[in-house]
Coordinates of N, CA and C in Angstrom, one line a residue:
M21 N -26.4 -9.3 -29.8 CA -25.7 -9.8 -28.6 C -25.9 -11.3 -28.8
S22 N -27.0 -11.9 -29.2 CA -27.1 -13.3 -29.2 C -26.2 -13.9 -30.3
A23 N -25.9 -13.3 -31.3 CA -25.0 -13.7 -32.3 C -23.7 -13.9 -31.7
L24 N -23.2 -12.9 -30.9 CA -22.0 -12.9 -30.2 C -21.8 -14.2 -29.2
L25 N -22.8 -14.3 -28.6 CA -22.9 -15.5 -27.6 C -22.9 -16.8 -28.5
A26 N -23.5 -16.9 -29.5 CA -23.6 -18.0 -30.3 C -22.2 -18.3 -31.0
A27 N -21.5 -17.2 -31.4 CA -20.2 -17.4 -32.0 C -19.2 -17.8 -30.9
A28 N -19.4 -17.2 -29.7 CA -18.5 -17.7 -28.7 C -18.6 -19.0 -28.2
Q29 N -19.8 -19.6 -28.2 CA -20.0 -20.9 -27.7 C -19.3 -21.9 -28.8
G30 N -19.1 -21.6 -29.9 CA -18.5 -22.2 -30.9 C -17.2 -22.1 -31.0
H31 N -16.5 -21.4 -30.1 CA -15.2 -21.1 -30.2 C -14.4 -22.3 -29.6
R32 N -13.2 -22.4 -30.0 CA -12.3 -23.5 -29.8 C -12.1 -23.8 -28.2
F33 N -12.2 -22.7 -27.4 CA -12.1 -22.9 -25.9 C -13.2 -23.4 -25.3
G34 N -14.4 -23.8 -25.9 CA -15.5 -24.2 -25.3 C -16.6 -23.2 -25.2
P35 N -17.7 -23.6 -24.6 CA -18.9 -22.5 -24.4 C -18.5 -21.5 -23.5
V36 N -19.2 -20.3 -23.6 CA -18.8 -19.2 -22.7 C -19.7 -19.5 -21.4
V37 N -19.4 -19.4 -20.3 CA -19.9 -19.5 -19.0 C -20.0 -18.1 -18.4
L38 N -21.3 -17.5 -18.2 CA -21.4 -16.2 -17.7 C -21.7 -16.5 -16.0
R39 N -20.9 -15.8 -15.5 CA -20.8 -15.8 -14.0 C -21.2 -14.4 -13.4
P40 N -21.8 -14.4 -12.4 CA -22.2 -13.2 -11.7 C -20.8 -12.4 -11.4
V41 N -20.9 -11.0 -11.5 CA -19.8 -10.2 -11.0 C -19.7 -10.1 -9.7
R42 N -18.6 -10.2 -9.0 CA -18.5 -9.9 -7.6 C -18.0 -8.5 -7.3
P43 N -18.6 -7.9 -6.4 CA -18.2 -6.5 -6.2 C -16.7 -6.3 -5.7
L44 N -16.2 -5.4 -6.0 CA -14.8 -4.9 -5.7 C -14.7 -4.6 -4.3
R45 N -14.0 -5.2 -3.4 CA -14.0 -5.0 -2.0 C -13.0 -4.1 -1.6
V46 N -13.4 -2.8 -1.4 CA -12.3 -1.9 -0.9 C -12.8 -1.2 0.3
G47 N -12.7 -1.8 1.4 CA -13.4 -1.4 2.6 C -12.2 -1.0 3.5
V48 N -12.5 -0.8 4.8 CA -11.6 -0.3 5.9 C -10.6 -1.4 6.0
E49 N -10.9 -2.7 5.9 CA -9.9 -3.7 6.2 C -8.8 -3.7 5.1
G50 N -9.2 -3.3 3.9 CA -8.2 -3.2 2.8 C -7.4 -2.1 3.0
L51 N -8.0 -1.1 3.5 CA -7.2 0.2 3.8 C -6.3 0.0 5.0
S52 N -6.9 -0.7 6.1 CA -5.9 -1.0 7.3 C -4.8 -1.8 6.8
Q53 N -4.9 -2.7 5.9 CA -3.8 -3.6 5.5 C -2.8 -2.8 4.8
R54 N -3.3 -2.1 3.8 CA -2.3 -1.1 3.1 C -1.7 -0.2 4.1
M55 N -2.3 0.4 5.1 CA -1.8 1.2 6.0 C -0.7 0.4 6.6
N56 N -0.9 -0.7 7.1 CA 0.3 -1.5 7.9 C 1.5 -1.5 7.1
R57 N 1.3 -1.7 5.7 CA 2.4 -1.9 4.9 C 3.0 -0.6 4.4
F58 N 2.2 0.4 4.0 CA 2.7 1.5 3.3 C 2.6 2.8 4.0
I59 N 1.2 3.1 4.3 CA 1.0 4.5 4.6 C 1.5 4.6 6.3
S60 N 1.5 3.7 7.1 CA 2.0 4.0 8.3 C 3.5 4.3 8.5
P61 N 4.4 3.5 7.7 CA 5.7 4.0 7.7 C 6.0 5.3 7.0
A62 N 5.0 5.6 6.1 CA 5.3 7.0 5.4 C 4.8 8.0 6.5
I63 N 3.8 7.8 7.2 CA 3.5 8.9 8.4 C 4.6 9.0 9.2
V64 N 5.2 8.0 9.8 CA 6.2 8.1 10.7 C 7.4 8.8 10.0
L65 N 7.8 8.4 8.9 CA 9.0 9.0 8.3 C 8.7 10.6 8.0
S66 N 7.4 10.9 7.4 CA 7.3 12.3 7.2 C 7.2 13.2 8.4
V67 N 6.4 12.7 9.5 CA 6.5 13.4 10.7 C 7.7 13.6 11.2
F68 N 8.5 12.5 11.3 CA 9.9 12.5 11.9 C 10.6 13.6 11.1
L69 N 10.7 13.6 9.7 CA 11.5 14.5 8.9 C 10.9 16.0 9.1
L70 N 9.6 16.1 9.2 CA 9.1 17.5 9.5 C 9.7 18.1 10.9
D71 N 9.6 17.1 11.9 CA 10.0 17.5 13.1 C 11.6 17.9 13.2
R72 N 12.3 17.1 12.5 CA 13.8 17.4 12.3 C 14.1 18.7 11.6
L73 N 13.4 18.7 10.4 CA 13.5 20.1 9.8 C 13.0 21.3 10.6
S74 N 11.9 21.3 11.3 CA 11.5 22.4 12.1 C 12.5 22.7 13.2
K75 N 13.1 21.7 13.9 CA 14.0 21.9 15.0 C 15.3 22.4 14.5
A76 N 15.8 21.9 13.3 CA 17.0 22.7 12.6 C 16.9 24.0 12.4
R77 N 15.6 24.4 11.9 CA 15.5 25.8 11.7 C 15.3 26.6 13.0
A78 N 14.6 26.0 14.1 CA 14.6 26.7 15.4 C 16.1 26.8 15.9
L79 N 16.8 25.9 15.7 CA 18.2 25.9 16.2 C 19.1 27.1 15.4
D80 N 18.8 27.2 14.2 CA 19.6 28.2 13.5 C 19.1 29.5 13.5
H81 N 17.8 29.7 13.6 CA 17.1 31.0 13.5 C 16.5 31.5 14.8
L82 N 16.3 30.7 15.7 CA 15.4 31.2 17.1 C 16.2 31.4 18.1
F83 N 17.5 30.8 18.2 CA 18.2 31.0 19.6 C 18.3 32.5 20.1
G84 N 17.7 32.9 21.1 CA 17.9 34.4 21.5 C 17.0 35.4 20.8
R85 N 16.2 35.0 19.7 CA 15.4 35.9 18.9 C 14.1 35.4 18.8
P86 N 13.2 35.5 19.8 CA 11.9 35.1 19.4 C 11.1 35.8 18.2
V87 N 10.2 35.0 17.5 CA 9.5 35.7 16.4 C 8.1 35.7 16.6
Q88 N 7.5 36.9 16.6 CA 6.1 37.1 16.9 C 5.3 36.7 15.6
V89 N 4.6 35.7 15.6 CA 3.8 35.3 14.5 C 2.2 36.0 14.4
L90 N 1.8 35.8 15.5 CA 0.3 36.4 15.8 C 0.5 37.0 17.1
P91 N -0.6 37.8 17.5 CA -0.6 38.3 18.9 C -0.6 37.3 20.0
F92 N -1.2 36.1 19.7 CA -1.0 35.1 20.9 C 0.0 34.0 20.7
F93 N 0.7 34.0 19.5 CA 1.6 33.0 19.1 C 3.1 33.6 18.6
Q94 N 4.1 33.0 19.3 CA 5.4 33.3 18.9 C 6.2 32.0 18.8
L95 N 7.2 32.1 18.0 CA 8.3 31.0 17.9 C 9.4 31.3 18.9
T96 N 9.6 30.6 19.9 CA 10.5 30.9 20.9 C 11.4 29.7 21.3
Y97 N 12.7 29.7 21.1 CA 13.6 28.8 21.3 C 13.7 28.2 22.8
A98 N 13.6 27.0 23.0 CA 13.6 26.4 24.4 C 14.4 25.1 24.3
E99 N 15.2 24.9 25.5 CA 15.8 23.6 25.5 C 15.1 22.8 26.7
N100 N 14.5 21.6 26.5 CA 13.7 21.0 27.5 C 14.5 19.6 27.8
T101 N 15.1 19.5 29.0 CA 15.7 18.2 29.4 C 14.7 17.3 30.3
G102 N 13.5 17.8 30.4 CA 12.5 17.1 31.1 C 11.5 16.5 30.1
V103 N 10.2 16.5 30.7 CA 9.0 16.0 29.8 C 8.1 17.3 29.7
A104 N 6.8 17.0 29.4 CA 5.9 18.1 29.2 C 5.9 19.1 30.3
F105 N 5.9 20.3 29.8 CA 5.8 21.4 30.8 C 7.1 21.7 31.6
G106 N 8.0 20.9 31.1 CA 9.4 21.0 31.6 C 9.5 20.3 33.0
M107 N 8.6 19.4 33.3 CA 8.6 18.7 34.7 C 9.9 17.6 34.6
F108 N 10.4 17.4 35.7 CA 11.3 16.4 35.8 C 12.6 16.7 35.0
H109 N 12.9 18.1 35.0 CA 14.1 18.4 34.1 C 15.5 18.0 34.6
G110 N 16.3 17.8 33.7 CA 17.6 17.3 34.2 C 17.9 15.8 34.3
N111 N 16.8 15.1 33.8 CA 16.9 13.5 33.8 C 16.9 13.0 32.3
N112 N 17.7 13.5 31.5 CA 17.8 13.2 30.1 C 18.0 11.7 30.0
I113 N 19.0 11.1 30.7 CA 19.4 9.7 30.6 C 18.2 8.9 30.9
F114 N 17.4 9.2 32.0 CA 16.4 8.6 32.3 C 15.2 8.5 31.4
F115 N 15.0 9.7 30.6 CA 14.0 9.9 29.6 C 14.4 9.1 28.2
I116 N 15.7 9.0 28.0 CA 16.2 8.3 26.9 C 15.7 6.8 27.0
V117 N 16.0 6.1 28.3 CA 15.7 4.8 28.4 C 14.2 4.7 28.4
V118 N 13.4 5.6 29.0 CA 11.9 5.5 29.0 C 11.4 5.5 27.4
S119 N 12.0 6.5 26.8 CA 11.6 6.8 25.3 C 11.9 5.3 24.6
V120 N 13.0 4.7 24.6 CA 13.4 3.5 24.0 C 12.4 2.4 24.6
G121 N 12.0 2.3 25.7 CA 11.1 1.3 26.1 C 9.7 1.7 25.6
L122 N 9.3 2.8 25.5 CA 7.9 3.1 25.0 C 7.8 2.6 23.5
I123 N 9.0 3.1 22.8 CA 8.9 2.8 21.4 C 8.9 1.4 21.1
T124 N 9.7 0.6 21.9 CA 9.8 -0.8 21.9 C 8.4 -1.5 22.2
A125 N 7.6 -0.9 23.2 CA 6.4 -1.5 23.5 C 5.4 -1.2 22.4
L126 N 5.5 0.0 21.8 CA 4.5 0.3 20.7 C 4.8 -0.5 19.5
L127 N 5.9 -0.8 19.1 CA 6.3 -1.7 18.1 C 6.0 -3.1 18.3
F128 N 5.9 -3.6 19.6 CA 5.6 -4.9 20.1 C 4.2 -5.1 19.9
F129 N 3.4 -4.1 20.3 CA 2.0 -4.3 20.2 C 1.3 -3.5 18.9
R130 N 2.2 -3.3 17.9 CA 1.7 -2.5 16.8 C 0.5 -3.3 16.0
K131 N 0.8 -4.5 15.8 CA -0.2 -5.3 15.0 C -1.6 -5.3 15.7
R132 N -1.5 -5.5 17.0 CA -2.8 -5.4 17.9 C -3.4 -4.1 17.9
I133 N -2.7 -3.0 18.0 CA -3.3 -1.6 17.9 C -3.8 -1.4 16.5
Q134 N -3.1 -1.7 15.5 CA -3.5 -1.4 14.1 C -4.8 -2.3 13.7
G135 N -4.9 -3.4 14.7 CA -6.2 -4.3 14.5 C -7.4 -3.6 14.8
Y136 N -7.2 -2.5 15.6 CA -8.5 -1.7 15.9 C -8.9 -0.9 14.8
G137 N -8.1 -0.7 13.7 CA -8.6 0.0 12.6 C -7.7 1.2 12.3
L138 N -8.2 1.8 11.3 CA -7.4 3.0 10.7 C -7.1 4.2 11.5
V139 N -8.0 4.5 12.4 CA -7.9 5.7 13.2 C -6.8 5.3 14.5
A140 N -6.9 4.1 15.0 CA -5.9 3.6 16.0 C -4.5 3.5 15.4
G141 N -4.5 3.0 14.2 CA -3.3 2.7 13.4 C -2.6 4.0 13.1
T142 N -3.4 5.2 12.7 CA -2.8 6.4 12.5 C -2.2 6.9 13.7
G143 N -3.0 6.9 14.8 CA -2.6 7.3 16.1 C -1.2 6.8 16.5
L144 N -1.1 5.4 16.3 CA 0.0 4.7 16.6 C 1.3 5.4 15.8
S145 N 1.1 5.7 14.6 CA 2.2 6.1 13.7 C 2.5 7.5 14.2
L146 N 1.7 8.2 14.6 CA 2.0 9.6 15.1 C 2.7 9.6 16.4
V147 N 2.1 8.9 17.3 CA 3.0 8.5 18.5 C 4.5 8.1 18.3
L148 N 4.6 7.1 17.4 CA 5.9 6.6 17.2 C 6.8 7.7 16.4
A149 N 6.4 8.5 15.6 CA 7.1 9.5 14.9 C 7.5 10.6 15.9
G150 N 6.6 11.0 16.9 CA 7.0 12.0 17.7 C 7.9 11.6 18.8
A151 N 7.8 10.2 19.3 CA 8.7 9.7 20.2 C 10.1 9.5 19.7
L152 N 10.3 9.0 18.4 CA 11.3 9.0 17.6 C 12.1 10.4 17.4
G153 N 11.3 11.5 17.2 CA 11.8 12.8 17.0 C 12.5 13.3 18.4
N154 N 11.7 13.3 19.5 CA 12.3 13.7 20.7 C 13.4 12.9 21.2
L155 N 13.4 11.5 21.0 CA 14.5 10.7 21.3 C 15.8 11.1 20.6
Y156 N 15.6 11.3 19.3 CA 16.8 11.9 18.6 C 17.4 13.1 19.2
D157 N 16.6 14.1 19.5 CA 17.2 15.3 20.2 C 17.8 15.0 21.6
R158 N 17.1 14.1 22.4 CA 17.9 13.7 23.6 C 19.1 13.1 23.5
I159 N 19.2 12.2 22.4 CA 20.6 11.7 22.2 C 21.6 12.6 21.5
A160 N 21.2 13.3 20.5 CA 22.2 14.2 19.8 C 22.4 15.6 20.6
Y161 N 21.6 16.0 21.2 CA 21.8 17.3 21.9 C 21.7 17.4 23.4
G162 N 21.3 16.3 24.0 CA 21.1 16.2 25.3 C 19.8 17.0 26.1
F163 N 19.0 17.4 25.2 CA 17.7 18.0 25.4 C 16.9 18.1 24.2
V164 N 15.6 18.4 24.4 CA 14.7 18.5 23.2 C 14.5 19.9 22.9
V165 N 14.5 20.2 21.6 CA 14.2 21.6 21.2 C 12.8 21.8 21.0
D166 N 12.3 22.8 21.7 CA 10.8 23.3 21.8 C 10.8 24.6 21.2
F167 N 9.7 25.1 20.5 CA 9.7 26.5 19.9 C 8.2 26.9 19.6
F168 N 7.2 26.2 19.7 CA 5.9 26.7 19.6 C 5.5 27.3 21.0
D169 N 5.2 28.6 21.0 CA 4.8 29.3 22.2 C 3.6 30.0 22.1
F170 N 2.4 29.4 22.7 CA 1.2 30.3 22.6 C 0.9 30.8 24.0
S171 N 0.6 32.1 23.9 CA 0.4 33.0 25.2 C -0.4 32.4 26.2
F172 N -1.5 31.6 25.8 CA -2.6 31.1 26.5 C -2.3 29.7 27.1
F173 N -1.2 29.1 26.5 CA -0.8 27.8 26.8 C 0.6 27.8 27.8
P174 N 0.7 27.2 29.0 CA 1.8 27.2 29.8 C 3.1 26.6 29.3
A175 N 3.2 26.0 28.2 CA 4.4 25.3 27.8 C 4.8 25.7 26.4
V176 N 6.0 25.5 26.1 CA 6.5 25.7 24.7 C 6.7 24.1 24.4
F177 N 6.2 24.0 23.0 CA 6.5 22.5 22.6 C 6.8 22.5 21.0
N178 N 6.8 21.3 20.4 CA 7.3 21.2 19.2 C 6.4 20.3 18.3
V179 N 6.9 20.0 17.1 CA 6.1 19.2 16.2 C 6.0 17.7 16.8
A180 N 7.0 17.1 17.3 CA 7.0 15.9 17.9 C 6.0 15.8 19.1
D181 N 5.9 16.8 20.0 CA 5.1 16.7 20.9 C 3.6 16.9 20.5
S182 N 3.4 17.7 19.5 CA 2.1 17.6 18.9 C 1.6 16.4 18.3
S183 N 2.6 15.7 17.6 CA 2.5 14.5 17.0 C 1.9 13.4 18.1
I184 N 2.7 13.4 19.3 CA 2.4 12.5 20.2 C 1.1 12.6 20.9
T185 N 0.7 13.9 21.1 CA -0.4 14.3 21.6 C -1.7 13.9 20.7
A186 N -1.7 14.2 19.5 CA -2.7 13.9 18.5 C -2.7 12.3 18.4
G187 N -1.6 11.7 18.3 CA -1.6 10.4 18.1 C -2.3 9.5 19.3
A188 N -1.9 10.0 20.4 CA -2.4 9.4 21.8 C -4.0 9.4 21.8
F189 N -4.5 10.6 21.3 CA -5.9 10.8 21.3 C -6.5 9.9 20.2
L190 N -5.9 9.9 19.1 CA -6.6 9.0 17.9 C -6.5 7.6 18.3
M191 N -5.4 7.2 19.0 CA -5.3 5.8 19.4 C -6.4 5.4 20.4
A192 N -6.5 6.2 21.5 CA -7.5 6.2 22.5 C -8.9 6.1 21.8
F193 N -9.2 7.2 20.9 CA -10.5 7.3 20.1 C -10.8 5.9 19.3
G194 N -9.8 5.5 18.6 CA -10.0 4.3 17.7 C -10.2 3.2 18.5
I195 N -9.6 2.8 19.7 CA -9.7 1.8 20.4 C -11.1 1.8 21.2
R196 N -11.4 2.9 21.6 CA -12.7 3.1 22.4 C -13.9 3.0 21.5
D197 N -13.7 3.7 20.2 CA -14.8 3.5 19.3 C -15.0 2.1 18.7
T198 N -14.0 1.4 18.7 CA -14.2 0.0 18.2 C -14.9 -0.9 18.9
G199 N -14.8 -0.7 20.4 CA -15.7 -1.4 21.4 C -15.5 -2.9 21.3
K200 N -16.5 -3.3 21.9 CA -16.5 -4.9 22.0 C -16.6 -5.5 20.7
E201 N -17.2 -5.1 19.7 CA -17.2 -5.6 18.4 C -15.8 -5.9 17.8
G202 N -15.1 -4.9 17.9 CA -13.7 -5.1 17.4 C -13.1 -6.1 18.2
A203 N -13.1 -6.0 19.5 CA -12.3 -6.9 20.5 C -12.8 -8.4 20.1
A204 N -14.0 -8.5 19.9 CA -14.5 -9.9 19.6 C -13.9 -10.5 18.3
G205 N -13.8 -9.6 17.3 CA -13.3 -9.9 16.1 C -11.8 -10.4 16.2
R206 N -11.1 -9.7 17.2 CA -9.7 -10.0 17.2 C -9.4 -11.2 18.1
A207 N -10.3 -11.6 19.0 CA -10.2 -12.8 20.0 C -9.9 -14.0 19.3

C-alpha cells in the first residue's frame, strides 16, 4: 500500500490527498423530495387508473347483477348523486364545484402538506386520486359509480372513496405525528 501511495505522490497530477469519506445521505428528506417529484404523481395516476378500470368493469358487468364474493361481501352496482352514504343526493352540480374547489385547495397547499413528510405526502396523493376519480364520474355520468358492498357497512363505495378515506387518515396522522418539531422546521 505504501508503494502505491509513493507512486501516486509522484504522479503528474500532484500528491494524493486522502479525505474522509462522507456518509451517503438517503434519509426521509431525500425520499420526500423524490416523492414530490416522481412517486406522488405515480400514486395519483395509478389509483386514478385503478378506479377508472374498476368502475368500467362495474358498469359493464354488475348492472342489475350483484356478485356474491364472500358471505359478508358482494359487488353491487349503485349510482350515487350525493356524497358518502348517499347523503344530499341529487346535488351533482354542487358536488362538482366542491370537488374542483377541494382539488384546487389541495394542489395549492401541496408543498406545505408534503413538508410534513412521507406519510402526509402519500395521504395527499391518495386523496387527490380519489377526488379526481369521483369528479370524473360526476362529469362523465352525472353520478358516482359505487360497487363495494359489505353487509356490516351501511353504504356501497368504490376505489376512489377508499383512497380518499385512507389518504385523509394518512394526512392527519402524518401531520399530527410530525408535531411541533416539524412545524418549527417549516417556519
